[in-house]
XYZ file of N, CA, C and O in Angstrom:
544
model
N 0.735 -1.316 0.278
C 0.008 0.037 -0.292
C 0.790 1.397 -0.144
O 0.368 2.262 -0.844
N 1.819 1.248 0.940
C 3.166 2.481 1.051
C 3.608 2.612 -0.096
O 3.491 3.646 -1.148
N 3.578 1.841 -1.356
C 4.835 1.494 -2.265
C 3.341 2.110 -3.676
O 3.693 3.117 -4.438
N 2.374 1.811 -3.403
C 1.438 2.438 -4.332
C 1.051 4.173 -4.068
O 1.040 5.070 -4.978
N 0.792 4.472 -2.914
C 0.934 5.673 -2.807
C 2.139 6.572 -2.933
O 2.002 7.570 -3.457
N 3.201 5.896 -2.665
C 4.494 6.639 -3.280
C 4.205 7.160 -4.719
O 4.913 7.912 -4.998
N 4.065 5.848 -5.382
C 3.858 5.811 -6.936
C 3.075 7.089 -7.171
O 3.365 7.997 -8.112
N 1.775 7.299 -6.588
C 0.670 8.288 -6.878
C 1.210 9.537 -6.642
O 0.774 10.547 -7.054
N 1.975 9.400 -5.341
C 2.691 10.879 -5.023
C 3.922 11.504 -6.058
O 3.878 13.052 -6.540
N 4.612 10.535 -6.928
C 5.650 10.894 -7.675
C 5.552 11.136 -9.252
O 5.627 12.116 -9.978
N 4.486 10.302 -9.509
C 3.512 10.191 -10.896
C 3.150 11.705 -11.091
O 3.962 12.180 -12.676
N 2.536 12.506 -10.636
C 2.034 13.986 -11.177
C 3.893 15.257 -11.360
O 3.602 15.404 -12.399
N 4.655 14.434 -10.413
C 5.664 15.208 -10.584
C 6.615 15.071 -11.646
O 6.955 15.954 -12.376
N 6.508 13.746 -12.176
C 7.211 12.894 -13.383
C 6.232 13.865 -14.662
O 7.117 14.025 -15.694
N 5.084 13.570 -14.366
C 4.401 14.243 -15.735
C 4.570 15.720 -15.998
O 4.803 16.122 -17.095
N 4.738 16.526 -14.854
C 5.010 17.682 -15.245
C 6.560 18.224 -15.765
O 6.778 19.417 -16.336
N 7.389 17.602 -15.515
C 8.583 17.464 -15.971
C 9.225 17.191 -17.253
O 9.696 17.482 -18.002
N 8.161 16.664 -17.520
C 8.112 16.454 -19.450
C 7.479 17.428 -20.157
O 6.574 17.892 -19.537
N 8.268 17.787 -21.087
C 7.627 18.913 -21.803
C 6.952 18.245 -22.743
O 7.482 17.495 -23.910
N 5.817 18.537 -23.308
C 4.449 18.230 -24.188
C 4.732 19.529 -25.174
O 4.185 20.432 -24.794
N 4.599 18.804 -26.097
C 4.534 19.994 -27.439
C 3.589 19.282 -28.202
O 3.622 18.115 -28.651
N 2.441 19.886 -28.908
C 1.378 19.607 -29.951
C 1.882 20.311 -31.315
O 2.073 21.234 -31.295
N 1.950 19.654 -32.180
C 2.236 20.035 -33.505
C 1.050 20.681 -33.863
O -0.105 19.950 -33.739
N 1.145 21.638 -35.144
C 0.221 22.277 -35.478
C -0.013 21.668 -36.956
O 1.011 21.526 -37.623
N -1.086 22.043 -37.542
C -1.490 21.615 -38.859
C -2.668 22.228 -39.685
O -3.603 22.180 -38.914
N -2.852 22.763 -40.866
C -3.266 23.338 -41.560
C -4.110 22.398 -42.826
O -2.592 22.512 -43.634
N -5.006 22.357 -43.258
C -5.251 21.270 -44.632
C -6.477 21.920 -45.497
O -7.690 21.996 -44.472
N -6.154 22.025 -46.679
C -7.723 22.394 -47.094
C -7.875 22.027 -48.433
O -6.559 21.266 -48.964
N -8.834 21.300 -49.075
C -9.834 21.879 -48.514
C -10.103 20.508 -47.459
O -9.785 19.767 -47.190
N -11.766 20.755 -46.945
C -12.067 19.722 -46.114
C -12.287 18.540 -46.174
O -12.808 17.934 -45.221
N -12.653 18.453 -47.121
C -13.473 17.307 -47.902
C -13.277 17.037 -49.550
O -13.153 17.876 -49.999
N -13.370 16.012 -49.671
C -12.987 15.544 -51.299
C -14.098 14.738 -51.744
O -14.572 13.724 -51.291
N -14.490 15.091 -52.995
C -15.756 14.175 -53.808
C -15.038 13.989 -55.050
O -14.776 14.828 -55.899
N -14.889 12.666 -55.319
C -14.736 12.107 -56.636
C -15.892 11.671 -57.408
O -16.537 10.592 -56.592
N -16.017 11.868 -58.680
C -16.769 11.753 -59.524
C -16.751 10.592 -60.600
O -15.896 11.494 -61.585
N -16.384 9.542 -60.778
C -15.414 8.894 -61.769
C -16.657 8.082 -62.737
O -17.798 7.689 -62.607
N -16.211 7.941 -64.042
C -16.970 7.626 -64.987
C -15.530 6.865 -65.980
O -14.648 7.367 -66.639
N -15.850 5.828 -65.947
C -14.567 4.648 -66.757
C -13.673 4.226 -65.805
O -13.626 4.410 -64.733
N -12.588 4.010 -66.645
C -11.574 3.710 -65.773
C -10.519 4.588 -65.539
O -9.353 4.224 -64.742
N -10.295 5.528 -65.936
C -9.245 6.716 -65.845
C -9.122 7.025 -64.470
O -10.289 7.897 -64.129
N -7.862 7.349 -64.002
C -7.785 7.802 -62.901
C -8.425 9.595 -62.681
O -7.953 9.889 -63.662
N -8.717 9.972 -61.558
C -9.002 11.200 -61.356
C -8.388 11.990 -60.323
O -8.275 11.444 -59.459
N -7.756 13.089 -60.082
C -7.258 13.367 -59.404
C -7.764 15.062 -58.615
O -8.079 15.793 -59.448
N -7.155 15.295 -57.581
C -7.748 16.657 -56.844
C -6.334 16.730 -55.950
O -5.664 16.201 -55.407
N -6.270 18.261 -55.373
C -4.914 18.459 -54.690
C -5.417 19.102 -53.224
O -6.720 19.514 -53.401
N -4.624 18.475 -52.094
C -5.001 19.214 -50.961
C -3.930 20.015 -50.670
O -2.520 19.885 -51.245
N -3.716 21.252 -49.889
C -2.811 21.842 -49.230
C -2.325 21.785 -47.830
O -3.656 22.035 -47.120
N -1.253 21.242 -47.527
C -0.849 21.501 -46.207
C -0.076 22.036 -45.878
O 1.288 22.756 -46.515
N -0.463 23.238 -44.840
C 0.469 24.310 -43.868
C 1.028 23.800 -42.775
O 0.298 23.245 -41.937
N 2.277 24.025 -42.223
C 2.845 24.011 -41.225
C 3.039 25.232 -40.766
O 3.693 26.381 -40.628
N 1.905 25.513 -39.655
C 1.666 27.012 -38.837
C 2.626 27.163 -37.929
O 2.873 28.045 -36.851
N 3.355 26.053 -37.417
C 3.806 26.250 -36.280
C 5.431 26.743 -36.457
O 6.026 27.202 -37.621
N 6.521 27.067 -35.332
C 7.219 27.728 -35.680
C 8.413 26.454 -35.682
O 9.762 26.841 -35.919
N 8.512 25.449 -35.571
C 9.085 24.040 -35.823
C 9.291 23.517 -37.249
O 7.955 23.710 -38.092
N 10.186 22.954 -37.455
C 9.940 22.153 -38.682
C 9.411 20.718 -38.366
O 9.791 20.250 -37.439
N 8.332 20.436 -39.398
C 7.643 19.132 -39.036
C 7.268 18.042 -40.353
O 7.664 18.398 -41.371
N 7.229 16.161 -40.119
C 7.525 15.706 -40.984
C 5.869 15.527 -40.968
O 5.328 15.288 -40.042
N 5.565 15.077 -42.381
C 4.165 14.953 -42.551
C 3.864 14.027 -43.096
O 4.508 13.475 -44.008
N 2.868 13.048 -43.180
C 2.614 12.038 -43.464
C 0.891 11.916 -44.105
O -0.064 12.619 -43.334
N 0.878 11.689 -45.108
C -0.737 11.894 -45.905
C -0.917 10.168 -46.304
O -0.167 9.741 -47.501
N -2.118 9.909 -45.866
C -2.292 8.060 -46.298
C -3.984 8.451 -46.314
O -4.782 8.413 -44.961
N -4.882 7.346 -47.310
C -6.181 6.696 -47.098
C -6.342 5.878 -45.981
O -5.599 5.043 -45.943
N -7.400 6.016 -45.442
C -7.768 4.962 -44.286
C -8.011 3.596 -44.658
O -8.084 2.591 -43.964
N -8.857 3.577 -45.681
C -9.368 2.501 -46.329
C -8.880 2.795 -47.862
O -8.431 3.431 -48.266
N -9.164 1.467 -48.841
C -9.298 1.914 -50.164
C -7.646 1.823 -50.484
O -7.598 2.659 -51.642
N -6.605 1.478 -50.093
C -5.284 1.945 -50.367
C -4.893 1.499 -51.443
O -4.026 1.897 -52.353
N -5.949 0.241 -52.169
C -5.289 0.180 -53.566
C -5.696 1.096 -54.692
O -5.614 1.086 -55.737
N -6.935 1.680 -54.642
C -7.749 2.631 -55.272
C -7.178 4.161 -54.592
O -6.983 4.923 -55.836
N -6.989 4.823 -53.739
C -6.819 5.916 -53.610
C -5.055 5.993 -52.932
O -4.717 5.107 -52.319
N -4.719 7.225 -53.699
C -2.874 7.286 -53.365
C -2.752 8.891 -53.222
O -3.486 9.248 -53.372
N -1.878 9.147 -52.579
C -1.334 10.409 -52.225
C 0.269 10.783 -52.594
O 0.744 9.856 -52.407
N 0.366 11.936 -53.238
C 1.544 12.199 -53.850
C 2.102 13.453 -53.623
O 1.436 14.511 -54.249
N 3.197 13.864 -52.789
C 3.838 13.044 -52.033
C 2.988 12.435 -50.509
O 2.651 13.142 -50.124
N 3.401 10.901 -50.468
C 2.965 10.802 -48.968
C 3.316 10.984 -47.552
O 2.987 10.930 -46.710
N 5.053 11.363 -48.066
C 5.664 11.815 -46.792
C 6.626 13.029 -47.036
O 7.136 12.958 -47.933
N 6.626 13.953 -46.569
C 7.582 15.250 -46.819
C 7.542 15.829 -45.344
O 7.217 15.815 -44.272
N 8.578 17.160 -45.507
C 8.948 17.945 -44.175
C 8.559 19.121 -44.944
O 8.534 19.455 -45.801
N 8.255 19.993 -43.721
C 7.691 21.577 -44.243
C 8.705 22.381 -43.210
O 8.612 22.134 -41.859
N 9.144 23.283 -43.532
C 9.651 24.323 -42.546
C 8.542 25.199 -41.818
O 7.565 25.010 -42.333
N 8.856 25.949 -41.079
C 7.830 26.899 -40.345
C 7.088 27.535 -41.365
O 7.914 28.297 -41.883
N 5.734 27.614 -41.338
C 5.015 28.641 -42.381
C 4.922 28.097 -43.708
O 4.109 28.901 -44.894
N 5.643 27.222 -44.265
C 5.561 26.582 -45.385
C 4.387 25.997 -45.898
O 3.706 25.236 -44.753
N 3.898 25.929 -47.185
C 3.184 25.039 -47.556
C 3.292 23.568 -48.451
O 4.294 24.080 -49.416
N 2.606 22.459 -48.700
C 2.772 21.576 -49.882
C 1.560 21.113 -50.298
O 0.664 21.064 -49.893
N 1.501 21.105 -51.765
C 0.678 20.746 -52.404
C 0.708 19.132 -52.693
O 1.571 18.492 -53.089
N -0.489 18.273 -52.334
C -0.284 16.903 -52.361
C -1.529 16.375 -53.065
O -2.661 16.642 -52.921
N -1.260 15.629 -54.290
C -1.762 15.310 -55.520
C -2.804 13.960 -54.778
O -2.294 12.786 -54.457
N -4.033 13.793 -54.633
C -5.116 12.786 -54.372
C -5.357 11.770 -55.506
O -6.200 12.578 -56.516
N -5.059 10.650 -55.986
C -5.683 9.968 -56.915
C -6.396 9.239 -56.778
O -6.241 8.275 -55.585
N -7.423 8.879 -57.418
C -8.214 7.817 -57.352
C -8.420 7.176 -58.514
O -8.531 7.698 -59.784
N -8.014 5.374 -58.629
C -7.790 4.793 -59.668
C -8.949 3.515 -59.857
O -8.954 2.889 -59.139
N -10.229 4.161 -60.260
C -11.313 3.127 -60.374
C -11.110 2.048 -60.883
O -11.783 0.866 -60.484
N -10.233 1.758 -61.649
C -9.859 0.422 -62.049
C -9.232 -0.327 -61.538
O -9.588 -1.756 -61.437
N -8.716 -0.182 -60.340
C -8.603 -0.775 -59.325
C -9.472 -1.423 -58.354
O -8.987 -2.192 -57.442
N -10.704 -0.978 -58.723
C -12.181 -1.530 -57.928
C -12.133 -2.762 -58.193
O -11.762 -3.636 -59.103
N -12.432 -3.873 -57.326
C -12.851 -5.268 -57.660
C -13.933 -5.389 -58.310
O -13.612 -6.264 -59.460
N -14.896 -4.474 -58.412
C -15.811 -4.975 -59.456
C -15.669 -3.716 -59.977
O -15.578 -2.557 -60.040
N -16.197 -3.977 -61.558
C -16.257 -2.967 -62.499
C -17.816 -2.876 -62.663
O -18.418 -2.531 -63.758
N -18.578 -2.678 -61.199
C -19.836 -2.288 -61.016
C -19.894 -0.581 -60.791
O -19.079 -0.317 -59.738
N -21.427 0.236 -60.999
C -21.264 1.411 -60.311
C -20.985 1.302 -58.669
O -22.001 0.188 -58.007
N -20.260 2.380 -58.135
C -20.049 1.592 -56.349
C -20.219 3.424 -55.930
O -19.530 4.002 -56.519
N -20.491 3.446 -54.624
C -20.453 4.589 -53.710
C -19.267 4.188 -52.767
O -19.589 3.304 -52.066
N -17.792 4.868 -52.754
C -17.159 4.301 -51.413
C -17.073 5.746 -50.657
O -16.948 6.709 -51.049
N -16.758 5.303 -49.233
C -16.452 6.570 -48.157
C -15.355 5.959 -47.473
O -15.320 5.138 -47.092
N -14.460 6.888 -47.182
C -13.166 6.986 -46.337
C -12.995 8.575 -45.766
O -13.306 9.375 -46.052
N -11.546 8.069 -44.862
C -10.708 9.469 -44.593
C -9.670 9.280 -45.275
O -8.873 8.476 -45.261
N -9.003 10.660 -45.434
C -7.631 10.722 -46.092
C -6.882 11.394 -44.813
O -6.978 12.254 -43.817
N -5.956 10.529 -44.022
C -5.387 11.005 -42.740
C -4.164 11.690 -43.117
O -3.421 11.493 -44.014
N -3.764 12.787 -42.467
C -2.810 13.949 -42.695
C -2.150 14.054 -41.039
O -3.070 14.658 -40.439
N -0.996 13.391 -41.122
C -0.669 13.631 -39.551
C 1.012 14.487 -39.784
O 1.497 14.386 -40.673
N 0.849 15.134 -38.506
C 2.248 16.160 -38.429
C 2.702 15.700 -37.304
O 2.176 15.528 -36.277
N 4.210 15.480 -37.412
C 4.926 15.521 -35.894
C 6.204 16.429 -36.200
O 6.897 16.267 -37.257
N 6.759 17.170 -35.153
C 7.993 18.113 -34.960
C 9.140 17.050 -35.542
O 9.109 15.615 -34.918
N 9.956 17.630 -36.151
C 11.197 16.791 -36.881
C 12.363 16.364 -35.774
O 12.697 15.271 -35.442
N 12.417 17.866 -35.007
C 13.768 17.556 -34.290
C 13.327 17.653 -32.695
O 13.915 18.416 -32.296
N 11.958 17.331 -32.268
C 12.017 17.458 -31.201
C 12.489 16.302 -29.573
O 12.328 15.191 -30.238
N 13.421 16.540 -29.053
C 14.208 15.433 -28.236
C 13.308 15.179 -27.100
O 13.228 14.264 -26.091
N 12.505 16.153 -27.058
C 11.549 15.633 -25.585
C 10.183 15.099 -26.115
O 9.978 14.374 -27.441
N 9.179 14.587 -25.064
C 8.137 13.953 -25.489
C 7.130 14.556 -26.226
O 7.189 15.928 -25.895
N 6.982 14.546 -27.744
C 5.776 15.456 -28.244
C 4.895 14.468 -28.691
O 4.763 13.391 -29.105
N 3.797 15.206 -29.030
C 1.958 14.559 -29.415
C 2.168 14.863 -30.977
O 2.460 16.048 -31.232
N 2.005 14.384 -31.996
C 1.646 14.727 -33.416
C 0.111 14.957 -33.414
O -0.758 14.836 -32.281
N 0.263 15.681 -34.687
C -1.276 16.018 -34.709
C -1.965 15.548 -36.090
O -1.154 15.499 -36.793
N -3.196 15.194 -36.116
C -3.923 14.870 -37.485
C -5.046 15.727 -37.622
O -5.679 15.926 -36.928
N -5.105 15.688 -38.970
C -6.591 15.586 -39.562
C -6.907 14.577 -40.508
O -6.610 13.739 -41.156
N -8.193 14.226 -40.105
C -9.122 13.784 -41.186
C -9.892 14.021 -42.078
O -11.050 15.243 -41.615
N -9.390 13.725 -43.460
C -10.728 14.613 -44.569
C -11.356 13.823 -45.115
O -11.165 13.034 -45.858
N -12.712 13.874 -45.159
C -13.763 12.992 -45.761
C -13.199 12.826 -47.501
O -13.604 13.752 -47.947
N -13.299 11.815 -47.780
C -13.722 11.394 -49.042
C -14.615 10.282 -49.284
O -14.667 9.807 -48.968
N -15.230 10.890 -50.448
C -16.602 10.411 -51.074
C -16.084 10.221 -52.981
O -16.093 10.874 -53.278
N -16.201 8.638 -53.100
C -16.137 8.309 -54.447
C -17.550 7.937 -54.869
O -17.776 6.656 -54.303
N -17.465 8.503 -56.264
C -19.117 7.644 -56.773
C -18.220 7.455 -58.420
O -17.963 8.115 -58.989
N -18.497 6.170 -58.271
C -17.558 5.419 -59.239
C -18.912 5.016 -60.642
O -19.534 3.897 -59.889
N -19.042 5.837 -61.761
C -20.618 5.505 -62.229
C -20.085 4.208 -63.022
O -20.655 2.980 -62.873
N -19.832 4.527 -64.543
C -19.658 3.418 -65.647
C -18.180 3.266 -65.658
O -17.567 3.611 -65.742
N -18.100 1.495 -66.573
C -17.008 1.309 -66.268
C -17.127 0.660 -68.092
O -17.675 0.180 -68.568
């Protein structure tokens, strides 16, 4: 019991000793809608901005349908205040069925400070993606 009380007394002190940083992120637009007809890939751009004072590493990837949705570049670094255009491509020819379909998922955009030696927390944004694949 004494060990538990000692641990409970020390734990808050350790928590305050750690420096926590939250990375910032700005992404636009806030959602993507793709309407495809045929098997030809279609693409849209998103803009990722680093609003923080630190250099950050970013990753962009679809949560589902990774064979159909791609992001280029999928990983990159940004200086403070910089922005990057990322091309999001939907390839309907990679769908399992060549039937009309409606798909929904999210695009994850994650940012984390590059050179933080202390404990840090990354920040992420989820962008809804809706895909309507008409005829093939």
